[in-house]
Short mmCIF file of C-alpha atoms and ligand atoms in Angstrom, two decimals:
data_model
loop_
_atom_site.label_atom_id
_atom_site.label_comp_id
_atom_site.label_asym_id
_atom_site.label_seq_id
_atom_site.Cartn_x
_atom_site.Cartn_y
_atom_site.Cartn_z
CA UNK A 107 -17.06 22.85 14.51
CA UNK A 108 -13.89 24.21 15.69
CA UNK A 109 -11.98 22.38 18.12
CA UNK A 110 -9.07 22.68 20.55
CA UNK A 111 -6.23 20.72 20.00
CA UNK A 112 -6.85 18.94 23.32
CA UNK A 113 -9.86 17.72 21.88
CA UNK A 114 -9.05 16.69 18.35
CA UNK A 115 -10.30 13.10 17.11
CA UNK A 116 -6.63 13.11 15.20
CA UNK A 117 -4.85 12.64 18.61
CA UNK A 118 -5.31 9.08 18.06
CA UNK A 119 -7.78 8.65 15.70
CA UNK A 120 -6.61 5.31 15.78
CA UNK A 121 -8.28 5.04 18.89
CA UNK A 122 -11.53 6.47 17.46
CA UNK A 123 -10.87 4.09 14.72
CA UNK A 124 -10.89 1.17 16.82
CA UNK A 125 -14.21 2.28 19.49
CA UNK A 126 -16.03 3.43 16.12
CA UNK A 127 -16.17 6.90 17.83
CA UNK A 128 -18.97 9.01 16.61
CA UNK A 129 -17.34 11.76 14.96
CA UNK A 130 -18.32 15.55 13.84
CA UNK A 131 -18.36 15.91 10.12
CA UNK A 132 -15.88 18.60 10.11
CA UNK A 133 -13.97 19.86 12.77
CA UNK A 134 -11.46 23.03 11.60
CA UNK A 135 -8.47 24.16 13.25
CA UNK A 136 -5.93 26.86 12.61
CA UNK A 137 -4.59 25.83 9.44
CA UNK A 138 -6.65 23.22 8.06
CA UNK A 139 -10.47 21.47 7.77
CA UNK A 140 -10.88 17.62 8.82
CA UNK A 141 -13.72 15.98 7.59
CA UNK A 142 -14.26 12.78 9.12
CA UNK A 143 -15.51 11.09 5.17
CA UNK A 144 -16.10 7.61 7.00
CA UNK A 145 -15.05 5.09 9.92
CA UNK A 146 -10.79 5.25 9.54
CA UNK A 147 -10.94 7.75 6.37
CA UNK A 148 -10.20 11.24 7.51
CA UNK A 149 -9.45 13.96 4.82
CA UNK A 150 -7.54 16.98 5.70
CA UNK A 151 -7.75 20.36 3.11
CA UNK A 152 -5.10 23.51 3.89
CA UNK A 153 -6.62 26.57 4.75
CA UNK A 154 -3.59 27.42 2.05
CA UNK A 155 -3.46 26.77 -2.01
CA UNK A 156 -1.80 23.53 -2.64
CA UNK A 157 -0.83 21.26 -5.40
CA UNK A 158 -0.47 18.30 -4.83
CA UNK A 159 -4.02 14.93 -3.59
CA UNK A 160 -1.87 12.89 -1.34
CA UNK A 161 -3.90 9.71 -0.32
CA UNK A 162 -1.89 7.78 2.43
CA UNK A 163 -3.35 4.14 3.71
CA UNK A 164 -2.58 1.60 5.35
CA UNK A 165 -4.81 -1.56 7.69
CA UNK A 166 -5.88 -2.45 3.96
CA UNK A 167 -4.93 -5.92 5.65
CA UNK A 168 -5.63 -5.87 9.59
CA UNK A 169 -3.10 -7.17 11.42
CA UNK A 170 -0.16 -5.08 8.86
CA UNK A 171 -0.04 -2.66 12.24
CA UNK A 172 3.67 -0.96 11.74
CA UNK A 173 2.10 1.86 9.11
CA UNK A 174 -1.03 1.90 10.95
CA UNK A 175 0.89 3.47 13.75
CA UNK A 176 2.95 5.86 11.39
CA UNK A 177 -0.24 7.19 9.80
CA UNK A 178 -1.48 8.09 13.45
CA UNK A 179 1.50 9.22 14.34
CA UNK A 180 1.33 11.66 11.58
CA UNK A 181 -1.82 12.94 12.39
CA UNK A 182 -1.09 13.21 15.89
CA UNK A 183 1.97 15.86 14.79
CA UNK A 184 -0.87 17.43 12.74
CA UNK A 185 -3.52 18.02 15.37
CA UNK A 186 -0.67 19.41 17.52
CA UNK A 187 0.84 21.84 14.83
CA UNK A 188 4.00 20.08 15.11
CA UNK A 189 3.80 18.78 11.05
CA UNK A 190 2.38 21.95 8.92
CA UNK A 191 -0.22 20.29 6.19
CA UNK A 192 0.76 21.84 2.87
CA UNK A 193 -1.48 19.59 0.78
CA UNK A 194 -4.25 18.38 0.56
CA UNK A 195 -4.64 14.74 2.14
CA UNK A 196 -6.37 11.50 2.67
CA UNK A 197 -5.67 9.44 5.48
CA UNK A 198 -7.35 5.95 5.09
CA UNK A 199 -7.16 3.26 7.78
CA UNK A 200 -7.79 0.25 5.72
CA UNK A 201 -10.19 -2.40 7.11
CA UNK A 202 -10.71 -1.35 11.26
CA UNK A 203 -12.74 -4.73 11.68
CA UNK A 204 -10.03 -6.99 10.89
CA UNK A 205 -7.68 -4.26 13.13
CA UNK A 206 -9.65 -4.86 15.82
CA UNK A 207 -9.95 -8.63 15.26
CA UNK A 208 -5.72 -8.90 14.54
CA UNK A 209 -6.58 -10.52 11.38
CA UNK A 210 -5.79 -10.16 8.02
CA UNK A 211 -9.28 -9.64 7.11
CA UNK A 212 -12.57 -10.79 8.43
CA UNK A 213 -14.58 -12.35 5.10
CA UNK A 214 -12.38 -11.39 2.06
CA UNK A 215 -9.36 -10.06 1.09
CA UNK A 216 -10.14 -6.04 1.02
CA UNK A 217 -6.97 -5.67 -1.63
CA UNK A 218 -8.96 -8.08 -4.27
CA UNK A 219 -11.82 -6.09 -4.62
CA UNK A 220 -11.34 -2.56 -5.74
CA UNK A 221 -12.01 -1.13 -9.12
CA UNK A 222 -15.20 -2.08 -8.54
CA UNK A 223 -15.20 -5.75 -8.12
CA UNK A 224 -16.70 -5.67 -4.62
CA UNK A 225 -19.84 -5.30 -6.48
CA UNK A 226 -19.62 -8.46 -8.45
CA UNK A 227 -20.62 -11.65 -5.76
CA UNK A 228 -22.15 -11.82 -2.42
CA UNK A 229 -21.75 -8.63 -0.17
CA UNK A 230 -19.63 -8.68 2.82
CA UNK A 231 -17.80 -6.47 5.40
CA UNK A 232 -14.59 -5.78 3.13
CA UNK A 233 -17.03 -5.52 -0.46
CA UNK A 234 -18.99 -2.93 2.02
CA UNK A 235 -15.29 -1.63 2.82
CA UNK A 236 -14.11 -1.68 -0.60
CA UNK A 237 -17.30 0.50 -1.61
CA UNK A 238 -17.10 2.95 1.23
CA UNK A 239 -13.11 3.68 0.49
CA UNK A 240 -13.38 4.02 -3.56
CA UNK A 241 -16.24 6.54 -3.14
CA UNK A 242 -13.67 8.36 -0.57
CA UNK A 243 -10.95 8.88 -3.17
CA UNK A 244 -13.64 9.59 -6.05
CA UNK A 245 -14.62 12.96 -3.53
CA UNK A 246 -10.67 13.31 -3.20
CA UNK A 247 -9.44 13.30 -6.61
CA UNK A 248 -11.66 15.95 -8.36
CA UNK A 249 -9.35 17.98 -9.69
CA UNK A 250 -7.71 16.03 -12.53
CA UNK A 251 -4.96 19.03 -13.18
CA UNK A 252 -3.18 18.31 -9.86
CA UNK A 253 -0.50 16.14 -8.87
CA UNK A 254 -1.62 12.62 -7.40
CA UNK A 255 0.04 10.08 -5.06
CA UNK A 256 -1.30 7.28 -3.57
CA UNK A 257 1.00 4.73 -1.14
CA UNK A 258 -0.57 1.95 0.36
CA UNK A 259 1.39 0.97 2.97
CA UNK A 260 1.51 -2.60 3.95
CA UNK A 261 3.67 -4.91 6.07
CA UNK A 262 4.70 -8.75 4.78
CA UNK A 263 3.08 -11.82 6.35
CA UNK A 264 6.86 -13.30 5.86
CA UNK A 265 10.59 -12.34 5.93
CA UNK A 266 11.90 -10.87 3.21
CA UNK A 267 14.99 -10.30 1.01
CA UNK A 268 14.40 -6.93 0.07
CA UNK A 269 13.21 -5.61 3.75
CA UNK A 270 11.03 -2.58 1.78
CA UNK A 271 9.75 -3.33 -1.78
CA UNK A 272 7.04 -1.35 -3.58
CA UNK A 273 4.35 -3.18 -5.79
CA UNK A 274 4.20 -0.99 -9.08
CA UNK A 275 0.49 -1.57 -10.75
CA UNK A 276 0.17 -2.25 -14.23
CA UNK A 277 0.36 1.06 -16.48
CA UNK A 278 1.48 0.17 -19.66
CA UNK A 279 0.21 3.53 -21.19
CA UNK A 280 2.01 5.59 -19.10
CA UNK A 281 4.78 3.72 -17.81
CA UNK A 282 6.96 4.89 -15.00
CA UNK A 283 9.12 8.27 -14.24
CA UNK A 284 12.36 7.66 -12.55
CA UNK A 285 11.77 10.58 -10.24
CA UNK A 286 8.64 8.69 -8.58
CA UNK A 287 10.54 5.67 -8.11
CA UNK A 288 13.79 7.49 -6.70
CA UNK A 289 10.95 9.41 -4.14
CA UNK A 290 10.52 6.02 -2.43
CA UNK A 291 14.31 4.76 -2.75
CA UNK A 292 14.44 8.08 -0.90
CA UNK A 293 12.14 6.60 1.56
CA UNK A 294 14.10 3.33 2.18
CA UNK A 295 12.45 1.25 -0.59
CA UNK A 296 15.21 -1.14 -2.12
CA UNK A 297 13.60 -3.05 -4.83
CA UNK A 298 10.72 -2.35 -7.33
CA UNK A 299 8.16 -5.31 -8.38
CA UNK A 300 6.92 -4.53 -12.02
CA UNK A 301 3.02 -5.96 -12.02
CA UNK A 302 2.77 -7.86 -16.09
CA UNK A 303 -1.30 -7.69 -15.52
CA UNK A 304 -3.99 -5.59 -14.34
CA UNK A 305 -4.96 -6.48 -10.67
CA UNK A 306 -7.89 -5.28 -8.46
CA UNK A 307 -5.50 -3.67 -5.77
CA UNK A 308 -6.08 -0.49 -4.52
CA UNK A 309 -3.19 0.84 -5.77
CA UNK A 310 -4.22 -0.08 -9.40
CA UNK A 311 -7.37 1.45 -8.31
CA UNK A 312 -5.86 4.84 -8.19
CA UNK A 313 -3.28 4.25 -10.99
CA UNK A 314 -5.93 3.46 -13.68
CA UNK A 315 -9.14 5.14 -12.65
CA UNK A 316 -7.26 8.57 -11.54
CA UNK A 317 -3.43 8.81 -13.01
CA UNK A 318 -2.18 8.74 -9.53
CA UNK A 319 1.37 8.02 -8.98
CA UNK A 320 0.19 4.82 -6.92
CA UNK A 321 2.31 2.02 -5.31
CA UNK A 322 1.73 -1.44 -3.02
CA UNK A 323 4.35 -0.89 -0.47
CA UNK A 324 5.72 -3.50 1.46
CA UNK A 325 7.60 -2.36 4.81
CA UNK A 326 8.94 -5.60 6.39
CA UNK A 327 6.96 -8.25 8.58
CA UNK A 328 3.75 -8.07 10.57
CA UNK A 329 4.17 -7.54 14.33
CA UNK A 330 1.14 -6.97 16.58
CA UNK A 331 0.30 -2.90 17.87
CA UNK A 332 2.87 -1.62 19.81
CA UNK A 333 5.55 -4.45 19.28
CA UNK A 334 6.91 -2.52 16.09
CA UNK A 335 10.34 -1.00 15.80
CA UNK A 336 9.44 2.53 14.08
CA UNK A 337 12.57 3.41 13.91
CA UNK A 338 12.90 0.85 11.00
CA UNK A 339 10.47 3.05 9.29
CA UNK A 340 12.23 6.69 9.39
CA UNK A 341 13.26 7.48 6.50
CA UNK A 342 9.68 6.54 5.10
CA UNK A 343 8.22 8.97 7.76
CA UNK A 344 10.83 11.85 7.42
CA UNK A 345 9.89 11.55 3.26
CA UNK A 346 5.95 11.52 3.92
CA UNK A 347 6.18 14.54 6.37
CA UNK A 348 7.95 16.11 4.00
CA UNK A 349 5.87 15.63 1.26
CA UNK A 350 2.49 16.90 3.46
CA UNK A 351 5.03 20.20 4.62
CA UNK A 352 4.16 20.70 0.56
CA UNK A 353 8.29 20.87 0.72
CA UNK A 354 9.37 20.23 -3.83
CA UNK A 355 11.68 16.47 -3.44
CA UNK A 356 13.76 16.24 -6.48
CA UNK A 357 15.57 13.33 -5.15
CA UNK A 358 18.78 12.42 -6.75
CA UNK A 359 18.21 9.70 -9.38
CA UNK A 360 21.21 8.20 -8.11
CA UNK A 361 19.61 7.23 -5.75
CA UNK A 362 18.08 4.42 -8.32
CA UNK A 363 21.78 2.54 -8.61
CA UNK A 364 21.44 0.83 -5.50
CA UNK A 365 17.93 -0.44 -5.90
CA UNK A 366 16.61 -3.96 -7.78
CA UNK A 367 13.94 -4.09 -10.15
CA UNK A 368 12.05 -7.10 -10.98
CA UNK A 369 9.47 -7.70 -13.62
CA UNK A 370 6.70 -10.62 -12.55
CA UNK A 371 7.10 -12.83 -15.19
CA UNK A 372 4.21 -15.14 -14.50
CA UNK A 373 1.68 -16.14 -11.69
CA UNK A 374 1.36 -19.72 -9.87
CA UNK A 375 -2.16 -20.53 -9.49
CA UNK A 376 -3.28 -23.27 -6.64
CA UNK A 377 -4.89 -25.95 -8.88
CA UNK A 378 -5.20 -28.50 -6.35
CA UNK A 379 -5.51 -29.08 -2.53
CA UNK A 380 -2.53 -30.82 -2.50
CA UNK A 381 -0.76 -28.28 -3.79
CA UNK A 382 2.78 -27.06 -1.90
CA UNK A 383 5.67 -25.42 -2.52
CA UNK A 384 9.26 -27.64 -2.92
CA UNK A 385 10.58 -24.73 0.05
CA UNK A 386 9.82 -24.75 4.02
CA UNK A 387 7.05 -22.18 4.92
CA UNK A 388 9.12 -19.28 6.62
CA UNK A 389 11.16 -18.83 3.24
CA UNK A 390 11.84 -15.40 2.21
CA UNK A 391 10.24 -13.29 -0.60
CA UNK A 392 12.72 -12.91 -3.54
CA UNK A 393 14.29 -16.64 -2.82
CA UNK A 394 16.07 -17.18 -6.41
CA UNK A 395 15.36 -20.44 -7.70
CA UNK A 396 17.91 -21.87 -10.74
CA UNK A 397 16.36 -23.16 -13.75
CA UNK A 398 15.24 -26.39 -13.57
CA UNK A 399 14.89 -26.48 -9.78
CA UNK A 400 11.31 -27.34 -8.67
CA UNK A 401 9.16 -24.67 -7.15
CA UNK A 402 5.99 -26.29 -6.20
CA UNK A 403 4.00 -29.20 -7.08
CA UNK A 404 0.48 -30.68 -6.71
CA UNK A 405 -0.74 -34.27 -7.38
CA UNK A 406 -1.68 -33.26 -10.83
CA UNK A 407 0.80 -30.90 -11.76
CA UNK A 408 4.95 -29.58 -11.02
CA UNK A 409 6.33 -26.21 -11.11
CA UNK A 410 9.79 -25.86 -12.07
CA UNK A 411 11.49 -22.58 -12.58
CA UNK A 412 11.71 -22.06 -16.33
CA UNK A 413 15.03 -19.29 -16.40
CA UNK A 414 18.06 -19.14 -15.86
CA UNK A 415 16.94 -17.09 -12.30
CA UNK A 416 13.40 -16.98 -11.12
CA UNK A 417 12.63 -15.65 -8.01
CA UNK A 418 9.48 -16.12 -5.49
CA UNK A 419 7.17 -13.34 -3.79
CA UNK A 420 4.28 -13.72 -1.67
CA UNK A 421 3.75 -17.84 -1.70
CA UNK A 422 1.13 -18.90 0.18
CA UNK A 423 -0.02 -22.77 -0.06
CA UNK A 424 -3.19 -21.85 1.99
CA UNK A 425 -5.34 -19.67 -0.69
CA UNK A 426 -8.31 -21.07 -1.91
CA UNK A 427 -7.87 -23.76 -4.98
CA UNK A 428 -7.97 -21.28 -8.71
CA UNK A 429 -6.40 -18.32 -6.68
CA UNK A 430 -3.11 -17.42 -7.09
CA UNK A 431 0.15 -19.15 -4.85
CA UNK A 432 2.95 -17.16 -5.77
CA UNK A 433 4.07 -14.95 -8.21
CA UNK A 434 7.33 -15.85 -10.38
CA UNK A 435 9.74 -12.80 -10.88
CA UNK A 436 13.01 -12.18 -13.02
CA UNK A 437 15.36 -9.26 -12.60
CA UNK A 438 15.19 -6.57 -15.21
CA UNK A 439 17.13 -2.99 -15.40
CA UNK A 440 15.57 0.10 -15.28
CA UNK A 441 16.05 0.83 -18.66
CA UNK A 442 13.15 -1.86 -19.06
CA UNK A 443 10.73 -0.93 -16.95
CA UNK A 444 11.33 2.94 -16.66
CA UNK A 445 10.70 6.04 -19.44
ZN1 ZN B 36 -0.88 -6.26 3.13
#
């Protein structure tokens, strides 16, 4: 079907996100071919050779709205010819139940259960999400040959003392290349969280099924549609335009000198229903702790931070009892973590 730019679902296929608008298949307009793949997952080929599978998401969690509205924003500039599409491109818009809900997610947290754990348990709307998105970027990454990036763009429930951080998944066969990493200091990322463990994100997802250059990244705290400042966001939006225009970024690896990396160095696990952490709710992520200091406790068991500086990210007391609370990290330098 070819259709007018007045009428193109990628105006705010947000919108159509949200209604569950019955979509064509395929609609093609001058440059490019949209195929609808699935509720939120819209795939965009040039008319043009390319070289580079860029998979953009974001709504993985619900209620994380601020890249929700850059990715439609993005596609809005497409449909109108005002961003040229240079690659090819997946646009997925995570979990539109829990979007339309506000919520986190409805049943399950959607970011536990790729790499094919959905299948493993009970079925449920995000296992049925989990499903419907893998299969997605299995008919997106065919060609093995070609460049690959995933970012899977997320906001923080809490405050933060890096504003921007990226999640890096667990690749100890093919570690990291400075040049990826100094793409998203580029794009206003200032510190780098090195995962120890294999972990049934979507980013790992894409990192160890497909090779993609694939990243968790956090963009600052949740605020509800419409009530985020964008303008926070730019130079993560002037960066992903840029990489759709198919334009080459060989960002300067200077860029690296002003940026923290951080190796997890082990995982707090809920053992109890009393558990809590020693520090008030609203405390940031990255909160250095001294050895010796206590970091959580339960009536069974204490927590104390075991180096000379440990530091906290994502704590949350209210996860079910064997899940994980927190993760512990210690600073590291690049020449750790990097090739
Ligand atoms: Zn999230």
């Amino acid at each position: 079907m070819f259709m007018t730019v007045k009428s193109s679902p990628l105006l705010d296929f947000l919108a159509a996100t949200l209604a569950d608008e019955t979509l064509p298949n395929t609609i093609e307009q001058a440059d490019f071919t949209a195929r609808f793949v699935a509720r939120g997952i819209v795939q965009i080929d040039p008319n043009q050779r390319t070289s580079r599978d860029i998979v953009i998401s974001c709504g993985i969690h619900g209620n994380e709205t601020a890249p929700i509205e850059i990715c439609n924003r993005l596609l809005q500039r497409i449909a109108r010819g005002e961003l040229a599409v240079k690659q090819r491109l997946l646009v997925i818009f995570g979990n539109p139940a829990a979007m339309l809900q506000q919520t986190r997610f409805v049943d399950e947290n959607l970011n536990r259960l790729f790499c094919g754990s959905h299948s493993q348990g009970e079925q449920n709307l995000e296992r049925k999400r989990a499903a419907e998105i893998e299969a997605a970027v299995a008919a997106f990454y065919v060609d093995a040959s070609r460049a690959r990036l995933h970012w899977d763009l997320h906001t923080a429930i809490r405050a933060s003392a890096h504003e921007k951080f990226a999640v890096c998944p667990y690749q100890p066969e093919r570690g990291y290349r400075r040049s990826v990493l100094a793409l998203l200091a580029d794009a206003g990322i200032e510190a780098f969280l090195f995962n120890h463990a294999p972990a049934y994100t979507f980013s790992y997802h894409s990192s160890k099924l497909f090779n993609a250059d694939a990243f968790t990244i956090e963009l600052g705290k949740v605020a509800a549609f419409g009530a985020n400042d964008l303008s926070r966001l730019e130079k993560l939006d002037v960066v992903l335009s840029r990489l759709i225009a198919g334009e080459e970024l060989t960002p300067d690896a200077d860029v690296l000198k002003d940026v923290t990396f951080y190796q997890v160095s082990r995982v707090i696990t809920k053992d109890h229903d009393s558990f809590d952490f020693s520090f008030a709710e609203a405390t940031a992520n990255f909160t250095r702790f001294s050895q010796g200091e206590l970091i959580a406790k339960s009536s069974t068991n204490s927590v104390f931070c075991d180096a000379v500086t440990e530091a906290i990210v994502f704590p949350n007391a209210k996860v079910p009892v064997g899940q994980r609370a927190a993760l512990c990290v210690v600073p590291v330098s690049i020449e750790q973590v990097c090739m």
